[in-house]
Coordinates of C-alpha atoms in Angstrom, one line a residue:
X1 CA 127.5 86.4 114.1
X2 CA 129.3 89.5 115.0
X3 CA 128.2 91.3 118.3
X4 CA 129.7 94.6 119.2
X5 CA 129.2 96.9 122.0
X6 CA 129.2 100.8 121.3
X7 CA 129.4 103.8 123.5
X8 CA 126.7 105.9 122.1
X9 CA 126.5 109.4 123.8
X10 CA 127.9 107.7 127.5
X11 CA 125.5 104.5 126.5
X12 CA 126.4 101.0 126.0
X13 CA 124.4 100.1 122.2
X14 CA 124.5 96.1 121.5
X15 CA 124.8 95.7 117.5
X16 CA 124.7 91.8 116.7
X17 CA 125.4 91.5 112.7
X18 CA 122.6 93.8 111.2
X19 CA 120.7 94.5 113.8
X20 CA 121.0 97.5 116.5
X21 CA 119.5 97.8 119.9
X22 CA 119.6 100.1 122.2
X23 CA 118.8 99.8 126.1
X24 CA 116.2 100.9 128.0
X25 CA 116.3 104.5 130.1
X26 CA 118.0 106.2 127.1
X27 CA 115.7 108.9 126.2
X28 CA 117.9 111.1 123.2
X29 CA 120.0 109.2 120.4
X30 CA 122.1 111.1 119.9
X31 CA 123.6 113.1 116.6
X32 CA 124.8 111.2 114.1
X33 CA 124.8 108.2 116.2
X34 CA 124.5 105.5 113.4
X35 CA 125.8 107.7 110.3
X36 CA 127.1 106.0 107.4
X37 CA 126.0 102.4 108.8
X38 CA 126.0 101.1 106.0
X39 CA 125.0 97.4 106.7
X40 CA 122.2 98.2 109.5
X41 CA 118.9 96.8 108.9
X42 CA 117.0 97.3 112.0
X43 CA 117.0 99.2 115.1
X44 CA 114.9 98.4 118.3
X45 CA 113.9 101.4 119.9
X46 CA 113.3 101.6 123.9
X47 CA 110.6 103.0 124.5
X48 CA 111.9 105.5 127.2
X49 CA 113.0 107.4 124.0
X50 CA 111.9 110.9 123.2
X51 CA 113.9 112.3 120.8
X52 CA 115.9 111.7 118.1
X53 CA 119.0 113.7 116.9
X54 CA 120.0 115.5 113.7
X55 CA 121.5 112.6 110.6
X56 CA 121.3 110.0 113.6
X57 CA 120.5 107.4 110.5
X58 CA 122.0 109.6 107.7
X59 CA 122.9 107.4 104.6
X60 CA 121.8 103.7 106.2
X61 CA 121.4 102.7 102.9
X62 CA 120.1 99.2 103.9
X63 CA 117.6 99.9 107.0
X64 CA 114.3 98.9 106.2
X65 CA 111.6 99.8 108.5
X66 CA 111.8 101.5 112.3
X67 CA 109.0 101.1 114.6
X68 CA 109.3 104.4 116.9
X69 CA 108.3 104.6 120.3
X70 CA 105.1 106.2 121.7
X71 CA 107.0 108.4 123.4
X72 CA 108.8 109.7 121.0
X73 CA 108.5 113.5 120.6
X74 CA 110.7 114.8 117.9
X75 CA 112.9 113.5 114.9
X76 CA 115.7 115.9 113.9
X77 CA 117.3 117.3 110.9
X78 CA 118.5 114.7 108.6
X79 CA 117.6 111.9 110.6
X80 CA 116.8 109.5 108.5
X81 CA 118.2 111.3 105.3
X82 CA 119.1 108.8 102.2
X83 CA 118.0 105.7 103.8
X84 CA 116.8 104.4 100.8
X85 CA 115.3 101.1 101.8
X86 CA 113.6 102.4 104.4
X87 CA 109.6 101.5 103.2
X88 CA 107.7 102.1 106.3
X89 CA 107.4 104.2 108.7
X90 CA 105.1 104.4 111.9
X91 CA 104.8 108.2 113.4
X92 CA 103.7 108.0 116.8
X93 CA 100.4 110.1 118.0
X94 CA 102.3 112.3 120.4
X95 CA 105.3 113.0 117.6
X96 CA 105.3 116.7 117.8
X97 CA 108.8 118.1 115.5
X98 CA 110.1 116.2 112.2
X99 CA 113.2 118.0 111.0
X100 CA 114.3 119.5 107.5
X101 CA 115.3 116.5 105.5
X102 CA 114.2 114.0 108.0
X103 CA 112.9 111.3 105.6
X104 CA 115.0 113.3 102.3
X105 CA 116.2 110.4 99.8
X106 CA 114.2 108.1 101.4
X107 CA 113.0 106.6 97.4
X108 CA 111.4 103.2 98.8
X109 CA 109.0 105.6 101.7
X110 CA 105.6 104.2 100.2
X111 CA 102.9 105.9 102.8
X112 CA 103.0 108.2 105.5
X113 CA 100.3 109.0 108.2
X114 CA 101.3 112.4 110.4
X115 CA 99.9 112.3 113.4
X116 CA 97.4 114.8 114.6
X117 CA 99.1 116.1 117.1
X118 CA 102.2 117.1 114.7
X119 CA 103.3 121.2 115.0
X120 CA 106.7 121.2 113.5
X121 CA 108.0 119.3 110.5
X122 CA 111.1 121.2 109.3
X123 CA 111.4 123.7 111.5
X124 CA 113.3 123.4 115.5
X125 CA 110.8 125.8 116.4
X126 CA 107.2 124.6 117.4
X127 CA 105.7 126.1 114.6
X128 CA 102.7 124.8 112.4
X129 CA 104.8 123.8 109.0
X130 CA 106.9 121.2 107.1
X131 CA 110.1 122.4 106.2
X132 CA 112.2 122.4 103.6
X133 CA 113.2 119.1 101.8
X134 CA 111.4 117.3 104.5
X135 CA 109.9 114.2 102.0
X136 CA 111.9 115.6 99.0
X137 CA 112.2 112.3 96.8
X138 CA 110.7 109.9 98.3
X139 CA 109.8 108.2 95.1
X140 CA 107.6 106.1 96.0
X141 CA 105.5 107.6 99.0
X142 CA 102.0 107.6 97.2
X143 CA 99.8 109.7 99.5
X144 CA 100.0 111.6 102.6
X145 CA 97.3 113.5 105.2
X146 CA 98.3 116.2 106.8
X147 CA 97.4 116.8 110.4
X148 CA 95.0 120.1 110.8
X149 CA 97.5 122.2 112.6
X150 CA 99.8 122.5 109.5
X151 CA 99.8 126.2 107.8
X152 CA 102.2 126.5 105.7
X153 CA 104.3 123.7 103.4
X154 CA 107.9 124.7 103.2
X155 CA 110.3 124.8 100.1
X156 CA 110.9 121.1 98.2
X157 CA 108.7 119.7 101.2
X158 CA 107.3 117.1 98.7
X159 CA 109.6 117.7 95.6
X160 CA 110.5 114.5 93.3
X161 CA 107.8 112.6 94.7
X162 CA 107.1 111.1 91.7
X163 CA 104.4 108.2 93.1
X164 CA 102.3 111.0 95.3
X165 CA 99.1 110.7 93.4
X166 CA 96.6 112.8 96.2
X167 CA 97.3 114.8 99.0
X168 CA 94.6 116.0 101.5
X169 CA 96.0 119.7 102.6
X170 CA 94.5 120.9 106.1
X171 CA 91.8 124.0 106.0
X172 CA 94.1 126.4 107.7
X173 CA 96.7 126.1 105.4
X174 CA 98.0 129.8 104.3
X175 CA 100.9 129.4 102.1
X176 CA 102.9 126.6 100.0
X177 CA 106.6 127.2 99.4
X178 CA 108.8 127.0 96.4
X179 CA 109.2 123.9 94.3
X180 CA 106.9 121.8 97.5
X181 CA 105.4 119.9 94.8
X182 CA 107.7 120.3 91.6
X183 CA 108.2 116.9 89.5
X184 CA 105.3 114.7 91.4
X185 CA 104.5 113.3 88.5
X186 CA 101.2 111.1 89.6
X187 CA 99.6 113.8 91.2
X188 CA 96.3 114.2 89.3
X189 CA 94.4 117.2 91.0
X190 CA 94.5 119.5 94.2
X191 CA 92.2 120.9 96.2
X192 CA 93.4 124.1 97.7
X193 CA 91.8 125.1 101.1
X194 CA 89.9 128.9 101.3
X195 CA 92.5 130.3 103.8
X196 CA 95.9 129.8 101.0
X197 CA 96.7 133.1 99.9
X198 CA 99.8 132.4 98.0
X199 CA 101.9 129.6 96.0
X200 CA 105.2 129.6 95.4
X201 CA 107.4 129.9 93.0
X202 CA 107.6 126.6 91.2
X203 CA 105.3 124.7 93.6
X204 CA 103.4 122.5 91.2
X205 CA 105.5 122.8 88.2
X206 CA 106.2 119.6 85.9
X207 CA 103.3 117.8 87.6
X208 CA 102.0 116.4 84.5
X209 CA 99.5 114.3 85.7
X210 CA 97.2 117.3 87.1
X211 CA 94.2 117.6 85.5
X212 CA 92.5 119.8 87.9
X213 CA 92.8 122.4 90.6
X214 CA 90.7 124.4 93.0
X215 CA 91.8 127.7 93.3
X216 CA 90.5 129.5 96.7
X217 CA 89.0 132.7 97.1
X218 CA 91.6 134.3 99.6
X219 CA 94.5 133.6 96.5
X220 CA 96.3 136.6 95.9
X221 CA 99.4 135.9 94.2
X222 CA 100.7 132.6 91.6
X223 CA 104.3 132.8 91.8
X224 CA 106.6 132.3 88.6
X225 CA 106.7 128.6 87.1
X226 CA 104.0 127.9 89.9
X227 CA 102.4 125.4 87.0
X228 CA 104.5 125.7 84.0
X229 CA 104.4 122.3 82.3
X230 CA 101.6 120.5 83.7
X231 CA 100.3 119.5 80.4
X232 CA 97.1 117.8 81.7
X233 CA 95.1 120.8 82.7
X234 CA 92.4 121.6 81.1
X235 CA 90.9 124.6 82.8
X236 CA 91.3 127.1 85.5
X237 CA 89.1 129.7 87.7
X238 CA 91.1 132.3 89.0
X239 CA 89.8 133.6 92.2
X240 CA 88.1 137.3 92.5
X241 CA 90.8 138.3 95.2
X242 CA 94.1 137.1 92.8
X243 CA 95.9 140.1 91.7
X244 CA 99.0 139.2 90.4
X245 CA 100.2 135.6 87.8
X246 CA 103.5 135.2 87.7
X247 CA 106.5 134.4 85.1
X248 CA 105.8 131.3 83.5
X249 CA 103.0 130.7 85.8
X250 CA 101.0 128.6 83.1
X251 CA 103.4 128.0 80.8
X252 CA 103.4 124.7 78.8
X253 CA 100.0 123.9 80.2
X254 CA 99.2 122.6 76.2
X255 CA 95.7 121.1 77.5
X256 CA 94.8 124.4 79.0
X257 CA 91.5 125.8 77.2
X258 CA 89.7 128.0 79.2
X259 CA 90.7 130.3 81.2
X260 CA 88.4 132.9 83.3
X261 CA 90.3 136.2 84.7
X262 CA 88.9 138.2 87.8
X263 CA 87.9 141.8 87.7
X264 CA 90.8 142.6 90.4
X265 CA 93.5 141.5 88.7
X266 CA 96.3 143.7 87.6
X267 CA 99.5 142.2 86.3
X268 CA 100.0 139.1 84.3
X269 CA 103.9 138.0 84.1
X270 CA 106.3 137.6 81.0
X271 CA 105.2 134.4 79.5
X272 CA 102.5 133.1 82.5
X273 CA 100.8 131.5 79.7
X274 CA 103.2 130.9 76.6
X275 CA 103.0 128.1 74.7
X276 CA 99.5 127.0 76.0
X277 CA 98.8 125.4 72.7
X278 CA 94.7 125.0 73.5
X279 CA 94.0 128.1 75.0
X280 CA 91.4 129.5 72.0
X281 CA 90.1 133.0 73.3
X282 CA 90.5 135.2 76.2
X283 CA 88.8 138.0 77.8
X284 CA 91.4 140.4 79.9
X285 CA 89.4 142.5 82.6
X286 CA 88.7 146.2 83.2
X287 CA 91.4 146.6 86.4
X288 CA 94.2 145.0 84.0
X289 CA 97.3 147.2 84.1
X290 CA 100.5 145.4 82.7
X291 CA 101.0 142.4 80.6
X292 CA 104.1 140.8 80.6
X293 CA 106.4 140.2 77.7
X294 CA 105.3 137.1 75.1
X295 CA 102.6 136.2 78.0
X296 CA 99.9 134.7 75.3
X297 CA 102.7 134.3 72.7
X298 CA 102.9 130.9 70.8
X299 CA 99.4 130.2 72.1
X300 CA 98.9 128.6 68.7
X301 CA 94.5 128.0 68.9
X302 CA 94.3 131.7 70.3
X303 CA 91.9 133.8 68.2
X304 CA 90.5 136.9 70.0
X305 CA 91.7 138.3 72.9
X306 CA 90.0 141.7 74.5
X307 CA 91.9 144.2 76.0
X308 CA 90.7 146.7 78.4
X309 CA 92.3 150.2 78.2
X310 CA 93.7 150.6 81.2
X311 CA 96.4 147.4 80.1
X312 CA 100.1 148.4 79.2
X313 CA 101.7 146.2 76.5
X314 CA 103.8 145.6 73.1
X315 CA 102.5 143.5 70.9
X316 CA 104.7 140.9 71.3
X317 CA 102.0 139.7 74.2
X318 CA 100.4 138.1 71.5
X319 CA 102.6 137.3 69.3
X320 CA 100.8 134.3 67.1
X321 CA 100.0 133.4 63.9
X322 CA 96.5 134.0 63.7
X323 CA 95.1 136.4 66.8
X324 CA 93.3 139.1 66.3
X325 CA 93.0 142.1 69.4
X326 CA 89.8 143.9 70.3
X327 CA 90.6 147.1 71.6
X328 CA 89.8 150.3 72.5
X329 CA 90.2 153.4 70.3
X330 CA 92.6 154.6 72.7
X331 CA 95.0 151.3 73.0
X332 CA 94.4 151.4 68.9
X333 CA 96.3 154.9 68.8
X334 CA 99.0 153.5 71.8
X335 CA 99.9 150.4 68.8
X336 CA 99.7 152.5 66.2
X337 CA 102.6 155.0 67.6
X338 CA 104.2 151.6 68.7
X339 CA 104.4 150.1 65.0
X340 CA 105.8 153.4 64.4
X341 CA 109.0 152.5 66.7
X342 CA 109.9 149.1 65.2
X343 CA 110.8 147.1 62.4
X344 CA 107.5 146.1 60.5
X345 CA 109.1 143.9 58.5
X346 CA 109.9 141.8 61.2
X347 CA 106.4 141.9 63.1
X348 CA 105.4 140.1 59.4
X349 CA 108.0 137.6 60.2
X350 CA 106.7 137.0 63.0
X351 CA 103.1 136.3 61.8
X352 CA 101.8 139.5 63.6
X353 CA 98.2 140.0 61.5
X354 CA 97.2 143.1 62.7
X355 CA 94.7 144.4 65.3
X356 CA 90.8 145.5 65.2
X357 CA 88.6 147.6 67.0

């Protein structure tokens, strides 16, 4: 068996065939120290070590577990990034900062436990988050707890995590990037704490499996695509304090019946629920002042839909074979200069039947 000494950041490393360790008194491993290893299986950590540097494992394709050290404080950026045999992990409890795109790539990551006394994943700064792309297709990493400091979930944090059927999210969570959950296929419902005022653009978009979701109180804005396409939900209670549903927001969602609207909201996006095949009747409320561009259109079941008179739209909100729109005398006289404007003939073509009072 091949045994090779290596000068790792001023410190002699013994690697014998697959198999790397590395001496006691070193306390940071430095950048990039094992990048591309290619045939490295397993690493014995001392446990004088505290930190770990940025893509110090990047692409070792065949290492398959690490036992960290207790005294381990941080992992940096890209540490572990693409090491796709990697299947366990053990985060030690005084593990404080995981960097963006530590565990990225890592498809064979099964479970995850974050320890409690974790402030940064994502981030160099000792902030409360997980950054960007920190688990981001892990394939097979099935469930994860977050510790209670984290508030906010950075962009792709979770994306492609196809296996992730649950996720406990802290209570002080306040916001959840872009595309943090997009394409986990198993995940079957969410429960959002009270203190999340926002979601992301993208954030649970293509998660096909969710059935359910709790939306909290504080909410105040869906962002576009935020939960286009997940074709297993079946109902949703927007919040009294949402204001604003974004482009796409529900778009797809074909099991999606019922749907109850707060009396604060004011703008619903271009197509936030196109193409929700289910959805059979809606009632818009009295603060509504803009609907978006084909936002109920192709909603194939949908019937009756009320519209307050404050709400500014064409008809091509609704555009669907068989709708009929209860309005207002004064959003009657709006339409009726606005059929004036446009081709009829093509309104027929497009199944437009007309509105009632």
């Amino acid at each position: 068996m091949v045994r090779v000494r290596l000068d790792v950041g001023g410190w002699h490393v013994v690697v014998t065939g697959e198999h790397a360790v590395l001496p006691e008194g070193m306390t940071h491993l430095p950048d990039r120290a094992f990048r591309m290893r290619t045939t490295l299986v397993s690493v014995a950590f001392p446990h004088s070590l505290v930190s770990i540097g940025s893509c110090a494992f990047h692409s070792c394709s065949a290492l398959a577990s690490v036992a960290l050290p207790a005294g381990l404080t941080s992992v940096g950026d890209g540490a572990f990034y693409h090491c796709s045999a990697l299947a366990s992990v053990n985060l030690p409890a005084g593990l404080t900062s995981i960097g963006q795109q530590a565990f990225d790539g890592c498809s064979a990551l099964a479970s995850i436990n974050l320890s409690a006394g974790l402030t940064s994943i994502g981030s160099s700064a000792s902030v409360t988050s997980i950054g960007d792309r920190a688990f981001s297709g892990c394939s097979t990493l099935a469930n994860v707890a977050l510790p209670a400091s984290v508030t906010s979930i950075g962009d792709s944090a979770f994306s492609r995590c196809s296996a992730l059927a649950s996720i406990s999210l802290p209570a002080g969570l306040t916001s959840i990037g872009k595309h943090a959950f997009w394409g986990c296929f198993a995940l079957s419902s969410v429960d959002l704490p009270v203190g999340l005022t926002s979601i992301g653009n993208y954030a649970f978009c293509g998660c096909t499996s969710l059935r359910s979701i709790t939306l909290p109180a504080g909410l105040r804005s869906i962002g576009q695509e935020a939960f286009k396409g997940c074709s297993a939900l079946a109902r949703v209670a927007f919040p009294a304090g949402l204001r604003s549903i974004g482009f796409c927001a529900f778009a797809d969602c074909s099991a999606l019946a019922r749907v109850t609207f707060p009396a604060g909201l004011t703008s619903i996006g271009q197509q936030a629920f196109y193409r929700c095949t289910s959805l059979a009747s809606i009632s818009l409320p009295g603060g509504l002042t803009s609907i978006g561009w084909h936002a109920f259109s192709s909603c194939s079941a949908l019937a009756h839909v009320t519209v307050p008179t404050t709400a500014k739209f064409d008809a091509s909100a609704f555009f669907t074979d068989t709708v009929v729109l209860r309005l207002p005398p004064a959003k009657m006289r709006t339409l009726k200069r606005w059929y004036e404007a446009v081709d009829l003939a093509r309104l027929e073509r497009l199944g437009w039947r007309g509105a009632q009072a």
